[in-house]
Amino acid sequence: MKIITICGSYKFKKQMAEIAEKMTLNRNCVIMPNELTKTSKEDYTKEEILIIDKMHKEKIKISDAILVVNVNGYIGNSTKSEIEYAKSLNKEILYYTDLIK
């Protein structure tokens, strides 16, 4: 069993849920991004965005690996930052596009 935090753009929410289910059924403990109630990051204050980002990085810190949901190869700036953070902690990096082959 691994603890895996899912990372990626929230526009891929459906794929994130599908991946979480699949990884859970493969006996992994899956940590999802927070369920946000506002439609976009622009609807949050800068302070709230910093809190959301910091909490997601805390999830990465307690994980064995991250799974990057990179549909059609898309990786946004926040996700790039999360990948770099995971690398700095020597976490395993998995990519959605590698899993669907």
N, CA, C and O of each residue as an XYZ file, in Angstrom:
404
protein
N       0.834     -1.184      0.000
C       0.000      0.000      0.000
C       0.875      1.243      0.000
O       1.873      1.332      0.715
N       0.467      2.196     -0.825
C       1.125      3.496     -0.857
C       0.103      4.567     -0.504
O      -1.098      4.398     -0.719
N       0.599      5.661      0.035
C      -0.219      6.856      0.208
C       0.091      7.748     -0.985
O       1.235      8.152     -1.196
N      -0.954      8.049     -1.766
C      -0.774      8.787     -3.012
C      -1.657     10.028     -3.003
O      -2.864      9.942     -2.781
N      -1.045     11.176     -3.246
C      -1.798     12.423     -3.388
C      -1.987     12.717     -4.867
O      -1.032     12.703     -5.644
N      -3.222     12.982     -5.243
C      -3.534     13.317     -6.628
C      -3.321     14.813     -6.834
O      -3.778     15.636     -6.040
N      -2.619     15.149     -7.915
C      -2.332     16.542     -8.263
C      -2.787     16.793     -9.696
O      -2.760     15.891    -10.533
N      -3.203     18.020     -9.968
C      -3.582     18.377    -11.326
C      -4.603     19.481    -11.334
O      -5.102     19.905    -10.291
N      -4.901     19.935    -12.516
C      -5.878     20.997    -12.700
C      -7.260     20.492    -12.311
O      -7.638     19.363    -12.622
N      -8.006     21.353    -11.624
C      -9.335     20.951    -11.183
C     -10.312     20.802    -12.344
O     -11.420     20.300    -12.160
N      -9.912     21.233    -13.536
C     -10.779     21.002    -14.691
C     -10.817     19.519    -15.040
O     -11.663     19.086    -15.822
N      -9.902     18.739    -14.464
C      -9.870     17.287    -14.663
C     -10.462     16.553    -13.460
O     -10.059     15.435    -13.142
N     -11.414     17.192    -12.803
C     -12.035     16.635    -11.594
C     -12.603     15.222    -11.830
O     -12.455     14.340    -10.985
N     -13.245     15.025    -12.971
C     -13.834     13.717    -13.279
C     -12.748     12.641    -13.359
O     -12.888     11.561    -12.786
N     -11.675     12.946    -14.069
C     -10.581     11.981    -14.187
C      -9.936     11.722    -12.827
O      -9.538     10.595    -12.530
N      -9.833     12.768    -11.998
C      -9.261     12.600    -10.655
C     -10.083     11.606     -9.840
O      -9.525     10.744     -9.161
N     -11.397     11.723     -9.906
C     -12.272     10.814     -9.164
C     -12.128      9.380     -9.673
O     -12.088      8.438     -8.882
N     -12.052      9.219    -10.992
C     -11.881      7.881    -11.574
C     -10.546      7.266    -11.148
O     -10.479      6.086    -10.802
N      -9.494      8.071    -11.177
C      -8.170      7.595    -10.769
C      -8.170      7.223     -9.291
O      -7.624      6.190     -8.904
N      -8.782      8.066     -8.472
C      -8.827      7.797     -7.032
C      -9.519      6.463     -6.758
O      -9.062      5.675     -5.931
N     -10.608      6.223     -7.453
C     -11.320      4.958     -7.278
C     -10.437      3.774     -7.676
O     -10.333      2.790     -6.943
N      -9.805      3.882     -8.846
C      -8.952      2.801     -9.338
C      -7.780      2.542     -8.389
O      -7.474      1.393     -8.072
N      -7.131      3.610     -7.942
C      -5.983      3.451     -7.047
C      -6.418      2.899     -5.684
O      -5.695      2.109     -5.076
N      -7.581      3.308     -5.210
C      -8.101      2.778     -3.939
C      -8.378      1.284     -4.062
O      -8.040      0.515     -3.163
N      -8.988      0.872     -5.165
C      -9.274     -0.553     -5.372
C      -8.001     -1.368     -5.562
O      -8.017     -2.593     -5.433
N      -6.898     -0.685     -5.869
C      -5.585     -1.342     -5.934
C      -4.863     -1.264     -4.592
O      -3.646     -1.434     -4.518
N      -5.635     -1.002     -3.525
C      -5.153     -0.999     -2.131
C      -4.166      0.126     -1.826
O      -3.188     -0.068     -1.104
N      -4.434      1.293     -2.383
C      -3.651      2.482     -2.052
C      -4.529      3.439     -1.253
O      -5.747      3.473     -1.425
N      -3.909      4.196     -0.398
C      -4.600      5.255      0.333
C      -4.469      6.522     -0.515
O      -3.364      7.029     -0.710
N      -5.584      7.026     -1.014
C      -5.565      8.141     -1.959
C      -6.036      9.423     -1.275
O      -7.068      9.455     -0.605
N      -5.244     10.476     -1.468
C      -5.587     11.796     -0.948
C      -5.909     12.699     -2.136
O      -5.101     12.872     -3.048
N      -7.101     13.262     -2.098
C      -7.573     14.112     -3.194
C      -7.340     15.586     -2.872
O      -7.175     15.956     -1.709
N      -7.329     16.431     -3.915
C      -7.328     17.873     -3.659
C      -8.608     18.257     -2.917
O      -9.604     17.534     -2.966
N      -8.573     19.380     -2.243
C      -9.768     19.847     -1.546
C     -10.897     20.092     -2.527
O     -10.679     20.549     -3.649
N     -12.097     19.783     -2.090
C     -13.300     20.077     -2.877
C     -13.588     21.565     -2.728
O     -13.991     22.018     -1.656
N     -13.386     22.318     -3.789
C     -13.571     23.764     -3.731
C     -14.994     24.119     -4.142
O     -15.543     23.531     -5.074
N     -15.586     25.077     -3.446
C     -16.970     25.445     -3.711
C     -17.111     26.587     -4.701
O     -18.179     26.776     -5.284
N     -16.063     27.338     -4.892
C     -16.114     28.459     -5.830
C     -15.685     27.971     -7.209
O     -14.966     26.979     -7.327
N     -16.121     28.661     -8.234
C     -15.912     28.162     -9.595
C     -14.483     28.279    -10.112
O     -14.077     27.499    -10.973
N     -13.718     29.233     -9.603
C     -12.333     29.350    -10.057
C     -11.468     29.935     -8.946
O     -11.968     30.489     -7.967
N     -10.162     29.798     -9.126
C      -9.231     30.344     -8.129
C      -9.356     31.850     -7.994
O      -9.073     32.409     -6.934
N      -9.781     32.509     -9.068
C      -9.943     33.968     -9.029
C     -11.014     34.399     -8.026
O     -11.049     35.558     -7.612
N     -11.885     33.469     -7.638
C     -12.944     33.780     -6.671
C     -12.444     33.739     -5.228
O     -13.195     34.050     -4.303
N     -11.183     33.360     -5.030
C     -10.584     33.297     -3.695
C      -9.628     34.472     -3.502
O      -9.078     35.005     -4.465
N      -9.441     34.863     -2.251
C      -8.455     35.902     -1.961
C      -7.064     35.306     -2.123
O      -6.904     34.086     -2.153
N      -6.063     36.167     -2.227
C      -4.681     35.693     -2.320
C      -4.315     34.865     -1.090
O      -3.640     33.841     -1.198
N      -4.763     35.315      0.071
C      -4.481     34.579      1.314
C      -5.128     33.195      1.281
O      -4.512     32.213      1.695
N      -6.364     33.111      0.792
C      -7.038     31.813      0.718
C      -6.331     30.878     -0.255
O      -6.208     29.682      0.007
N      -5.870     31.420     -1.374
C      -5.138     30.601     -2.342
C      -3.854     30.067     -1.721
O      -3.506     28.904     -1.923
N      -3.150     30.903     -0.970
C      -1.925     30.453     -0.296
C      -2.229     29.332      0.688
O      -1.472     28.367      0.780
N      -3.323     29.450      1.419
C      -3.717     28.408      2.374
C      -4.038     27.109      1.651
O      -3.576     26.042      2.056
N      -4.829     27.191      0.578
C      -5.183     25.999     -0.198
C      -3.922     25.324     -0.736
O      -3.778     24.106     -0.630
N      -3.011     26.107     -1.312
C      -1.767     25.555     -1.857
C      -0.901     24.934     -0.762
O      -0.333     23.859     -0.953
N      -0.801     25.608      0.378
C       0.011     25.084      1.487
C      -0.565     23.770      2.000
O       0.186     22.833      2.275
N      -1.870     23.689      2.132
C      -2.493     22.457      2.627
C      -2.297     21.311      1.644
O      -2.123     20.163      2.053
N      -2.326     21.617      0.351
C      -2.090     20.550     -0.626
C      -0.644     20.063     -0.534
O      -0.377     18.870     -0.676
N       0.272     20.974     -0.299
C       1.673     20.565     -0.143
C       1.871     19.746      1.134
O       2.742     18.877      1.177
N       1.090     20.005      2.153
C       1.144     19.169      3.363
C       0.689     17.744      3.031
O       1.234     16.775      3.559
N      -0.296     17.626      2.169
C      -0.751     16.299      1.731
C       0.381     15.578      1.002
O       0.603     14.385      1.209
N       1.087     16.308      0.154
C       2.221     15.726     -0.569
C       3.282     15.266      0.420
O       3.869     14.195      0.264
N       3.520     16.077      1.427
C       4.559     15.763      2.411
C       4.302     14.425      3.101
O       5.248     13.683      3.364
N       3.042     14.101      3.399
C       2.744     12.851      4.116
C       2.556     11.660      3.173
O       2.297     10.544      3.624
N       2.685     11.897      1.874
C       2.471     10.845      0.879
C       3.762     10.134      0.505
O       4.863     10.646      0.708
N       3.593      8.940     -0.046
C       4.720      8.209     -0.623
C       4.964      8.652     -2.060
O       6.087      8.600     -2.563
N       3.879      9.093     -2.714
C       3.956      9.440     -4.133
C       2.874     10.457     -4.461
O       1.925     10.655     -3.703
N       3.048     11.103     -5.625
C       1.959     11.916     -6.172
C       1.580     11.313     -7.516
O       2.402     10.703     -8.199
N       0.331     11.497     -7.873
C      -0.142     11.072     -9.180
C      -0.635     12.321     -9.896
O      -1.622     12.937     -9.493
N       0.062     12.681    -10.956
C      -0.227     13.898    -11.701
C      -1.252     13.580    -12.784
O      -1.008     12.751    -13.660
N      -2.402     14.249    -12.713
C      -3.445     14.075    -13.718
C      -3.149     15.063    -14.844
O      -3.524     16.235    -14.790
N      -2.466     14.551    -15.857
C      -1.995     15.380    -16.977
C      -2.712     15.000    -18.266
O      -2.090     14.554    -19.231
N      -4.019     15.183    -18.266
C      -4.841     14.851    -19.434
C      -4.324     15.626    -20.647
O      -4.112     16.837    -20.582
N      -4.128     14.912    -21.743
C      -3.585     15.500    -22.983
C      -2.247     16.205    -22.743
O      -1.896     17.130    -23.475
N      -1.500     15.773    -21.723
C      -0.192     16.336    -21.426
C      -0.227     17.662    -20.691
O       0.824     18.255    -20.448
N      -1.421     18.145    -20.327
C      -1.527     19.466    -19.683
C      -1.065     19.416    -18.227
O      -1.544     18.606    -17.433
N      -0.123     20.304    -17.896
C       0.330     20.507    -16.528
C       0.423     22.011    -16.308
O       1.255     22.682    -16.918
N      -0.433     22.540    -15.435
C      -0.447     23.972    -15.151
C       0.633     24.380    -14.170
O       1.365     23.533    -13.658
N       0.735     25.662    -13.910
C       1.781     26.193    -13.041
C       1.700     25.665    -11.607
O       2.727     25.338    -11.011
N       0.496     25.581    -11.052
C       0.354     25.063     -9.681
C       0.826     23.620     -9.601
O       1.521     23.227     -8.664
N       0.436     22.840    -10.601
C       0.835     21.434    -10.619
C       2.337     21.300    -10.810
O       2.960     20.436    -10.193
N       2.932     22.138    -11.652
C       4.395     22.135    -11.819
C       5.075     22.387    -10.475
O       6.065     21.738    -10.136
N       4.536     23.328     -9.724
C       5.074     23.640     -8.398
C       4.954     22.433     -7.465
O       5.869     22.149     -6.692
N       3.841     21.735     -7.538
C       3.636     20.546     -6.702
C       4.605     19.429     -7.089
O       5.122     18.724     -6.223
N       4.849     19.271     -8.380
C       5.810     18.262     -8.847
C       7.204     18.584     -8.313
O       7.897     17.703     -7.804
N       7.609     19.834     -8.427
C       8.928     20.241     -7.931
C       9.037     20.022     -6.421
O      10.072     19.582     -5.921
N       7.963     20.334     -5.707
C       7.957     20.117     -4.258
C       8.100     18.628     -3.944
O       8.883     18.245     -3.075
N       7.346     17.798     -4.647
C       7.429     16.347     -4.433
C       8.840     15.834     -4.746
O       9.375     14.997     -4.019
N       9.430     16.334     -5.818
C      10.809     15.940     -6.163
C      11.774     16.335     -5.058
O      12.680     15.573     -4.724
N      11.586     17.526     -4.486
C      12.485     17.988     -3.427
C      12.406     17.099     -2.184
O      13.336     17.056     -1.378
N      11.284     16.393     -2.041
C      11.095     15.476     -0.912
C      11.383     14.024     -1.301
O      11.158     13.105     -0.514
N      11.883     13.828     -2.523
C      12.184     12.487     -3.044
C      10.962     11.581     -3.096
O      11.055     10.385     -2.820
N       9.813     12.157     -3.450
C       8.582     11.380     -3.595
C       8.527     10.780     -4.989
O       9.059     11.349     -5.942
N       7.889      9.647     -5.099
C       7.675      9.034     -6.406
C       6.657      9.884     -7.174
O       5.672     10.351     -6.602
N       6.903     10.078     -8.466
C       6.004     10.870     -9.311
C       5.396      9.933    -10.351
O       6.112      9.337    -11.155
N       4.074      9.808    -10.328
C       3.346      8.992    -11.302
C       2.550      9.946    -12.193
O       2.127     11.013    -11.748
N       2.349      9.557    -13.448
C       1.606     10.391    -14.386
C       0.410      9.624    -14.955
O       0.527      8.464    -15.349
N      -0.719     10.286    -14.988
C      -1.957      9.728    -15.518
C      -1.752      9.174    -16.923
O      -2.221      8.079    -17.235
N      -1.051      9.927    -17.773
C      -0.869      9.489    -19.155
C      -0.067      8.188    -19.259
O      -0.194      7.455    -20.240
N       0.757      7.903    -18.246
C       1.488      6.633    -18.240
C       0.588      5.467    -17.808
O       0.811      4.324    -18.208
N      -0.421      5.764    -16.997
C      -1.302      4.721    -16.473
C      -2.354      4.268    -17.470
O      -2.835      3.138    -17.391
N      -2.721      5.143    -18.416
C      -3.814      4.814    -19.333
C      -3.339      4.105    -20.604
O      -4.153      3.777    -21.468
N      -2.058      3.872    -20.721
C      -1.516      3.200    -21.923
C      -1.871      1.731    -21.919
O      -1.505      1.005    -22.842
